[in-house]
Coordinates of C-alpha atoms and ligand atoms in Angstrom, one line a residue:
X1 CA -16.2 -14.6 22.0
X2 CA -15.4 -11.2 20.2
X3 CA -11.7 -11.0 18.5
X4 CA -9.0 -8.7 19.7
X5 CA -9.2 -5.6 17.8
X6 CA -6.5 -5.4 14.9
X7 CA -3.4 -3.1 15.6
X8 CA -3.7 0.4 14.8
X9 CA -1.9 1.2 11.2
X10 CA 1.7 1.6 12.2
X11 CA 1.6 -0.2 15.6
X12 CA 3.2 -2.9 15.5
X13 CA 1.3 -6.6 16.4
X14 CA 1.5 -8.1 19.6
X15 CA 4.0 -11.3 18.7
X16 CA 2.9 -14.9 19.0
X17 CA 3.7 -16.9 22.0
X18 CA 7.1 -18.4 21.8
X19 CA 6.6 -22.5 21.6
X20 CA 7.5 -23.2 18.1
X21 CA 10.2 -21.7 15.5
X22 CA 10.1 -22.7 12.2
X23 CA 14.0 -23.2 11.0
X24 CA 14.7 -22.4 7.4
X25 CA 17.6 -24.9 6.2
X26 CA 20.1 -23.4 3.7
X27 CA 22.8 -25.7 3.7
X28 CA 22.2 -27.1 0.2
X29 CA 22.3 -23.9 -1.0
X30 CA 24.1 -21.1 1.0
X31 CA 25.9 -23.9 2.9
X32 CA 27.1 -25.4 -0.1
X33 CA 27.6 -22.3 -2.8
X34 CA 31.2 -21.1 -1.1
X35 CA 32.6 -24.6 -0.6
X36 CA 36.3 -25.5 -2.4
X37 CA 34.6 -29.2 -3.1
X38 CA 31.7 -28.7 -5.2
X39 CA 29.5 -31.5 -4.7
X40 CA 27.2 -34.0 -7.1
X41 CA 24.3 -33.9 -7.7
X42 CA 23.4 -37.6 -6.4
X43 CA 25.7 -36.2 -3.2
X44 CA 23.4 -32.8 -2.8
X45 CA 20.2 -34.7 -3.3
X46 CA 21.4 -37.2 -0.5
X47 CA 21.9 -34.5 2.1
X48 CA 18.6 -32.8 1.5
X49 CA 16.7 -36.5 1.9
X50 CA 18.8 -36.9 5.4
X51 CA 17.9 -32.9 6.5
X52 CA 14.3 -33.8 5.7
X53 CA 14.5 -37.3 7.3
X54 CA 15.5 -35.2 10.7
X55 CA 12.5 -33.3 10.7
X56 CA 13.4 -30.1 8.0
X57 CA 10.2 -29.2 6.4
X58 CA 11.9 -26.1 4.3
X59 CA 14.9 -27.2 2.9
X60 CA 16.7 -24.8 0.4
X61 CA 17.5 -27.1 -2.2
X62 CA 19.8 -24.9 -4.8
X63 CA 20.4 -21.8 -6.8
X64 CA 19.3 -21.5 -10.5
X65 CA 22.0 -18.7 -10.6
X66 CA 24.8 -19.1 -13.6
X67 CA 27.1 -21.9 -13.6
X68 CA 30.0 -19.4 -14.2
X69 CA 29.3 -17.2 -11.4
X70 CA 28.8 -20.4 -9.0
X71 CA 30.0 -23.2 -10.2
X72 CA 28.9 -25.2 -7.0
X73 CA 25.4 -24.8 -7.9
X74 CA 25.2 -26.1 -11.2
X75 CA 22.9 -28.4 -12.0
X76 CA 20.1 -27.2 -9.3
X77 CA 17.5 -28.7 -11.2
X78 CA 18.7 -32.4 -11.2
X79 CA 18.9 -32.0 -7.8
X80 CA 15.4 -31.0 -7.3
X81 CA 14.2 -33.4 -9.6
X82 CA 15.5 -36.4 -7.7
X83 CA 14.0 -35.2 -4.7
X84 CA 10.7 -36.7 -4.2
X85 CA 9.2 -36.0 -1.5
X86 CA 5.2 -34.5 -0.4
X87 CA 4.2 -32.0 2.5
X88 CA 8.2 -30.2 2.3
X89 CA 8.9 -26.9 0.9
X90 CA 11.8 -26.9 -1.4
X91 CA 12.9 -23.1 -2.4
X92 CA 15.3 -22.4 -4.9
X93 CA 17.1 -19.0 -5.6
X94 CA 16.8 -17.5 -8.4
X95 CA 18.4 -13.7 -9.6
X96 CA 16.1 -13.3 -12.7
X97 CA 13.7 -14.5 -15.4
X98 CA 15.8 -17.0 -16.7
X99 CA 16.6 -18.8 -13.6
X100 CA 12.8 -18.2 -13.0
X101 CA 11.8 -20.6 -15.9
X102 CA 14.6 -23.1 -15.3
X103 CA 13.2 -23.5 -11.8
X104 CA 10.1 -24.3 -12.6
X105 CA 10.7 -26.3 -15.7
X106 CA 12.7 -28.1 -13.0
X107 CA 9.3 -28.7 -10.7
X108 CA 9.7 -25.6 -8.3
X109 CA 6.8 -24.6 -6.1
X110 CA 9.1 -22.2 -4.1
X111 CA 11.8 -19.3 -5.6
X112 CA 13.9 -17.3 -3.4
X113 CA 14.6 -13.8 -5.2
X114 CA 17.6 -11.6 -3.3
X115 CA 19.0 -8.5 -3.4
X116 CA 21.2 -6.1 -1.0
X117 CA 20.4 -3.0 1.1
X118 CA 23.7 -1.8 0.1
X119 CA 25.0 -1.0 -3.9
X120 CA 28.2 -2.3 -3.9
X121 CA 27.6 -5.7 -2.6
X122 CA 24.6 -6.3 -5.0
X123 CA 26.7 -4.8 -7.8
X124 CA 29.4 -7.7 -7.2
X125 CA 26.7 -10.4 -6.4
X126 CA 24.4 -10.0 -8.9
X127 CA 26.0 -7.5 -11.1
X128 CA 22.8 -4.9 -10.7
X129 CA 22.0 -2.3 -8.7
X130 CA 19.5 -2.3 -6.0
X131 CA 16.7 -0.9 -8.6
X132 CA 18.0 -2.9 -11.4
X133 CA 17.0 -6.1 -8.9
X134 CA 13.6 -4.7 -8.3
X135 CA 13.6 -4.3 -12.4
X136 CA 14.6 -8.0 -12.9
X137 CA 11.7 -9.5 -10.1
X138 CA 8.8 -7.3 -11.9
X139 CA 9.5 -9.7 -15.1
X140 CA 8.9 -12.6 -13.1
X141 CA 7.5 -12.4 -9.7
X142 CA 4.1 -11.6 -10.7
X143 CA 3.5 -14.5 -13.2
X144 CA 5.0 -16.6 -10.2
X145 CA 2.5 -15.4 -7.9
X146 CA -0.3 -16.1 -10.4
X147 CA 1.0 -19.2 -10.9
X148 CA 0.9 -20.4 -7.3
X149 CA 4.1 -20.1 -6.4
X150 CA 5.5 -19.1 -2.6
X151 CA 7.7 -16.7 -3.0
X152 CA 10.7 -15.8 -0.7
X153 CA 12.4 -12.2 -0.7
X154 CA 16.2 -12.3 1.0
X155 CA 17.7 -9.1 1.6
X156 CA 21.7 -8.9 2.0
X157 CA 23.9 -6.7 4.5
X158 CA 21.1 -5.6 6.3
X159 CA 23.6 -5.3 9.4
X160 CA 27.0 -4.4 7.3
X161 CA 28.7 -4.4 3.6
X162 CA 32.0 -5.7 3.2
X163 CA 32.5 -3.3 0.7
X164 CA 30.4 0.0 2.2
X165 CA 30.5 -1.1 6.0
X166 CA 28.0 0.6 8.0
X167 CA 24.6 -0.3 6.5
X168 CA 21.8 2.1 8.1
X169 CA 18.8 0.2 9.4
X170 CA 16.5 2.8 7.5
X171 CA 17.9 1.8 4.4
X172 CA 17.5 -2.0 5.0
X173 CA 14.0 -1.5 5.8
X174 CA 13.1 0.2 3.1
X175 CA 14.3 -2.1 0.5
X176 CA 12.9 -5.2 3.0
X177 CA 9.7 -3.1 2.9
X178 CA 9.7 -2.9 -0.9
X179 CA 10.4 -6.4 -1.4
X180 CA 7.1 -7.3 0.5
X181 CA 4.8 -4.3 -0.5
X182 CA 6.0 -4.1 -3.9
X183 CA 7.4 -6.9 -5.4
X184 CA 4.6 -8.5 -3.0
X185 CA 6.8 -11.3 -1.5
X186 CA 5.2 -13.7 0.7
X187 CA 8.1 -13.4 3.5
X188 CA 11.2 -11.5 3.9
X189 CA 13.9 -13.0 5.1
X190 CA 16.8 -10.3 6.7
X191 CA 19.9 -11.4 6.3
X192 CA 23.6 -10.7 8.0
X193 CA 25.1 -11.4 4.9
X194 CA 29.0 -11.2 6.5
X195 CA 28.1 -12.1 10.5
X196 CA 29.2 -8.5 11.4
X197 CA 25.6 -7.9 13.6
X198 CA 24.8 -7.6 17.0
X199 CA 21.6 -7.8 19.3
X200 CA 21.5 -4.1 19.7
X201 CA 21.1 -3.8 16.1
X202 CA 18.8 -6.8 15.6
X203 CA 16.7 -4.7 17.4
X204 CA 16.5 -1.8 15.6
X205 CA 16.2 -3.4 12.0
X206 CA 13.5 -6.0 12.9
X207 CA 11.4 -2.9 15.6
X208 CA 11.4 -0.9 12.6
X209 CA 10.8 -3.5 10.4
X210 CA 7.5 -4.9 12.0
X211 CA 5.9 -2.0 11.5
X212 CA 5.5 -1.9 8.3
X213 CA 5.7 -6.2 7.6
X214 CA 3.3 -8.3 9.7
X215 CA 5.9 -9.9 12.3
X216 CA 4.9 -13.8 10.8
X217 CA 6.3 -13.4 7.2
X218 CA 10.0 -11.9 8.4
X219 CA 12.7 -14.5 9.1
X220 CA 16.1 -13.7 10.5
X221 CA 19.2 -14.8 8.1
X222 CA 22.5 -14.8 10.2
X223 CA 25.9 -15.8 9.4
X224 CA 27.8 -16.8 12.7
X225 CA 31.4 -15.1 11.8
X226 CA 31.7 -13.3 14.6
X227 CA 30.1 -15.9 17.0
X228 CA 26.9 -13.8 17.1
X229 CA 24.6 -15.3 15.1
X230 CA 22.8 -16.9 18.4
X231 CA 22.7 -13.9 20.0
X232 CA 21.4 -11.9 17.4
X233 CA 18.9 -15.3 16.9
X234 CA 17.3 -14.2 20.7
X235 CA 17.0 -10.9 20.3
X236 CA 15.3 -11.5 16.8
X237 CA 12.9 -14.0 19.1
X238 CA 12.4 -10.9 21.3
X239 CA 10.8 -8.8 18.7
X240 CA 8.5 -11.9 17.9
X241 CA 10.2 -13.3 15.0
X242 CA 9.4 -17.3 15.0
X243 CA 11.1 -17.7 11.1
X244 CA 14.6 -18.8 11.8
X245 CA 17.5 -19.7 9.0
X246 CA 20.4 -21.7 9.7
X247 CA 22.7 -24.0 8.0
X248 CA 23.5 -27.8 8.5
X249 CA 26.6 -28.1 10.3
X250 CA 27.7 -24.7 10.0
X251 CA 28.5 -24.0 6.6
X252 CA 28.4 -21.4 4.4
X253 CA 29.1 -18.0 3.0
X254 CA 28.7 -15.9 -0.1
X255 CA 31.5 -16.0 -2.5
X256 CA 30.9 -12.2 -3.6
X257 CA 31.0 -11.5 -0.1
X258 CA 34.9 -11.4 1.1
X259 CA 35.2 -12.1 4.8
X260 CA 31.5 -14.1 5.2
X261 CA 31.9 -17.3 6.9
X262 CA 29.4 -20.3 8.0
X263 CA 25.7 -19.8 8.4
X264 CA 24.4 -20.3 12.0
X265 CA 24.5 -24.1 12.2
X266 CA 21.3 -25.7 12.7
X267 CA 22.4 -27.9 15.3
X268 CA 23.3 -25.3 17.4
X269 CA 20.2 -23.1 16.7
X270 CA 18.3 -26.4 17.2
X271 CA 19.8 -27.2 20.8
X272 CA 19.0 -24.2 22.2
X273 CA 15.2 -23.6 21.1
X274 CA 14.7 -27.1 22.5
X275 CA 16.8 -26.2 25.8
X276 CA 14.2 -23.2 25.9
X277 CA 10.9 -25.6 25.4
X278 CA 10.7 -24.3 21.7
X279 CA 9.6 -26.7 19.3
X280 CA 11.3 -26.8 15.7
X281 CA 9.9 -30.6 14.9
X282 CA 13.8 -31.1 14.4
X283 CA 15.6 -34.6 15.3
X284 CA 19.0 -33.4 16.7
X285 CA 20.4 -37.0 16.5
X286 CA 19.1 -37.3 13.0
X287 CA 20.6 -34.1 11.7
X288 CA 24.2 -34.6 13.4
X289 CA 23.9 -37.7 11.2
X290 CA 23.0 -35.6 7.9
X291 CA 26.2 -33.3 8.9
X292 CA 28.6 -35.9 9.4
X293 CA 27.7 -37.4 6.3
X294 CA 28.1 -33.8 4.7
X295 CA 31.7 -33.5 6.7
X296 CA 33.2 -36.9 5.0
X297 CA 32.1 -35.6 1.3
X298 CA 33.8 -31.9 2.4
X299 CA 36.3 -34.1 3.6
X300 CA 36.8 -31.1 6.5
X301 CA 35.6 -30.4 10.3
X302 CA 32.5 -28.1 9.8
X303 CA 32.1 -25.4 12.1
X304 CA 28.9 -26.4 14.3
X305 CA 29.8 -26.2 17.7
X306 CA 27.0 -29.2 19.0
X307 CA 28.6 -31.1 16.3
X308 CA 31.9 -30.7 17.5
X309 CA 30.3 -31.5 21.1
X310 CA 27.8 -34.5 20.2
X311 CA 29.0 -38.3 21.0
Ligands
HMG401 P1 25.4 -11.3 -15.7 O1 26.8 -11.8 -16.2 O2 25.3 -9.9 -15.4 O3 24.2 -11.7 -16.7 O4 25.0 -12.2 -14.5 P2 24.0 -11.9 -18.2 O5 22.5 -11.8 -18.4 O6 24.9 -11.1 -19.0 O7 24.4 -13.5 -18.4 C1 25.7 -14.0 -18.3 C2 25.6 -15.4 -18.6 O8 24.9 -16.1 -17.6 C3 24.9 -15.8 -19.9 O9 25.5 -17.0 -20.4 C4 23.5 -16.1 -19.5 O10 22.8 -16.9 -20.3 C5 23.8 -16.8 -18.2 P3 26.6 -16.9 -21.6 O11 26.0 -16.2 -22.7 O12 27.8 -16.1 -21.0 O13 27.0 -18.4 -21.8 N1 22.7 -16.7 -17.2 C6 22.2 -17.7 -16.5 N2 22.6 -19.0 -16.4 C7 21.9 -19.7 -15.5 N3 20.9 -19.3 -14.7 C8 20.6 -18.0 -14.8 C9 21.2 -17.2 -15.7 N4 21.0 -15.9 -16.0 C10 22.0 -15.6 -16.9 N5 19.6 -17.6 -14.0 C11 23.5 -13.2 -12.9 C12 23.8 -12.0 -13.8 C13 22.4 -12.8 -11.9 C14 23.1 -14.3 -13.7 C15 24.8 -13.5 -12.1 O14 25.3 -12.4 -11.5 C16 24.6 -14.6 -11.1 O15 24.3 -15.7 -11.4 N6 24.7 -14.2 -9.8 C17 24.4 -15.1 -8.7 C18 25.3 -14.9 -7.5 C19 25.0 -15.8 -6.4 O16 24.4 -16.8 -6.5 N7 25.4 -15.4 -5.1 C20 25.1 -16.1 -4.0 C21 23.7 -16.2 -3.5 S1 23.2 -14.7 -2.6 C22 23.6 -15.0 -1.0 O17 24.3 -15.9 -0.7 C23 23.0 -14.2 0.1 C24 21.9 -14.9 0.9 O18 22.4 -16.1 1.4 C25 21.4 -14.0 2.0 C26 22.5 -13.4 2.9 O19 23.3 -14.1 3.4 O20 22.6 -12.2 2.9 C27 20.7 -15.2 0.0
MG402 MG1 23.5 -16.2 3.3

């Protein structure tokens, strides 16, 4: 049997079928990196055992970002280190070469590196501008890649600032674009850093976007804070994404990013692939558990909507 012929350059592939999403946790990290509690690390290390006991198989564990800029993730790499565990991926964020060597002092097989399609926000995050970032990854990407690490690329306000507002979809293209070309990250993951997108939009970034990134390394990043994180989840489907982030129980938020609340929760992402006859090898039971364990330590009622609805 002859294989289909390859796209032509520029056209963008034909997605795959639609029976299986692979969710992306980041409630250890983005859940947990905006929270008033700050958690320990026997607590955080807990949390991620029970999100891979329900079936998580990538599992941001923490940030290897400074302690003064986010207190709530200090100590990342004692929370890594008690996490023992074979045939998981546990990425870790890190802005720069420092946090680079920490990490994998620390037993990382899997970084995360970030940066914005908009100025201001990644001037207030990470105190660089979009080409310093780029600057920063070139000291340590490569030598991760040689070394064998998987390397994840997040790109901020790609659907709004909360500093600039309008973002333009060109813009956050390009600087996904570089991140994979360039800085040659294995997938990109597009993020709605302050829950301000909608489908419509979804659309236009991710269209534009798969024609220059193969459709299977870009993952969709939304925060829910205007309640349209699952609708922008759908359309993101639509254009043949199957890379899906999401929180644990709803949490979440960027503390450099005024106004951004809760991640989509996973719970809710979770119940309506299945609902749809999408498999995400996710225990729904399992993971309420892991989020109501996560409430009593916040010691507040998380946002997740299934949560709020399960028995
Ligand atoms: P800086 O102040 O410009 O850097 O911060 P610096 O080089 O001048 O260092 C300042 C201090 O930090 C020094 O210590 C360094 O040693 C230390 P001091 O001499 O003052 O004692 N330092 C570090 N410590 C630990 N780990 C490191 C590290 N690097 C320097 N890696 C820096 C620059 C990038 C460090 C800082 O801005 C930072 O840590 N920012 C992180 C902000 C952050 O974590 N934001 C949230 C994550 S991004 C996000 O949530 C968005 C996402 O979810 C997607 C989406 O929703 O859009 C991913
Ligand atoms: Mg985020």
């Amino acid at each position: 049997m002859t294989e289909a012929p390859e796209p032509a350059p520029g056209r963008p592939r034909k997605p795959a079928l639609l029976t299986r999403v692979q969710v992306v946790e980041v409630g250890p990290r983005d859940g947990l990196q905006n929270e008033r509690t700050a958690l320990t690390v026997e607590i955080r290390a807990a949390f991620i055992e029970a999100l891979l006991d329900a079936g998580l198989t990538v599992v941001e564990a923490g940030a290897f970002v400074s302690a003064k800029w986010v207190p709530q993730m200090a100590d990342s790499a004692a929370v890594l280190r008690r996490v023992k565990r074979d045939g998981v991926r546990l990425p870790v964020l890190v802005p720069n070469r420092r946090g680079y060597e920490d990490a994998l002092a620390a037993g990382a097989t899997e970084i995360s590196v970030f940066t914005a399609a908009s100025e201001s926000f990644n001037q207030k995050n990470i105190n660089a501008s979009i080409e310093d970032s780029f600057a920063r990854f070139a000291l340590f990407v490569p030598e991760a890649k040689a070394a064998g690490l998987r390397v994840r690329g997040y790109v901020s306000t790609c659907f709004g600032c909360p500093y600039e507002g309008v973002v333009d979809a060109k813009k956050a293209v390009e600087v996904c674009e570089r991140l994979f070309a360039q800085v040659g990250c294995d997938e990109i993951s597009v993020g709605d850093t302050i829950g301000v997108g909608v489908p419509t939009q979804v659309h236009e970034v991710i269209g534009r976007l798969k024609r220059v990134v193969p459709i299977e390394k870009i993952a969709v990043h939304f925060h829910d804070t205007r309640g349209t994180a699952l609708a922008n989840v759908l359309a993101a489907l639509g254009e043949g994404v199957r890379i899906v982030d999401s929180a644990a129980g709803g949490t979440g938020g960027c503390p450099y990013a005024p106004g951004a609340a809760g991640n989509l929760a996973t719970e809710d992402l979770v119940y309506m692939l299945h609902g749809m006859g999408i498999a995400t090898g996710v225990d729904l039971h399992k993971l309420v558990v892991a989020s109501r364990g996560l409430q009593a330590h916040l010691g507040r009622e998380l946002p997740s909507r299934y949560l709020q609805a399960a028995p």
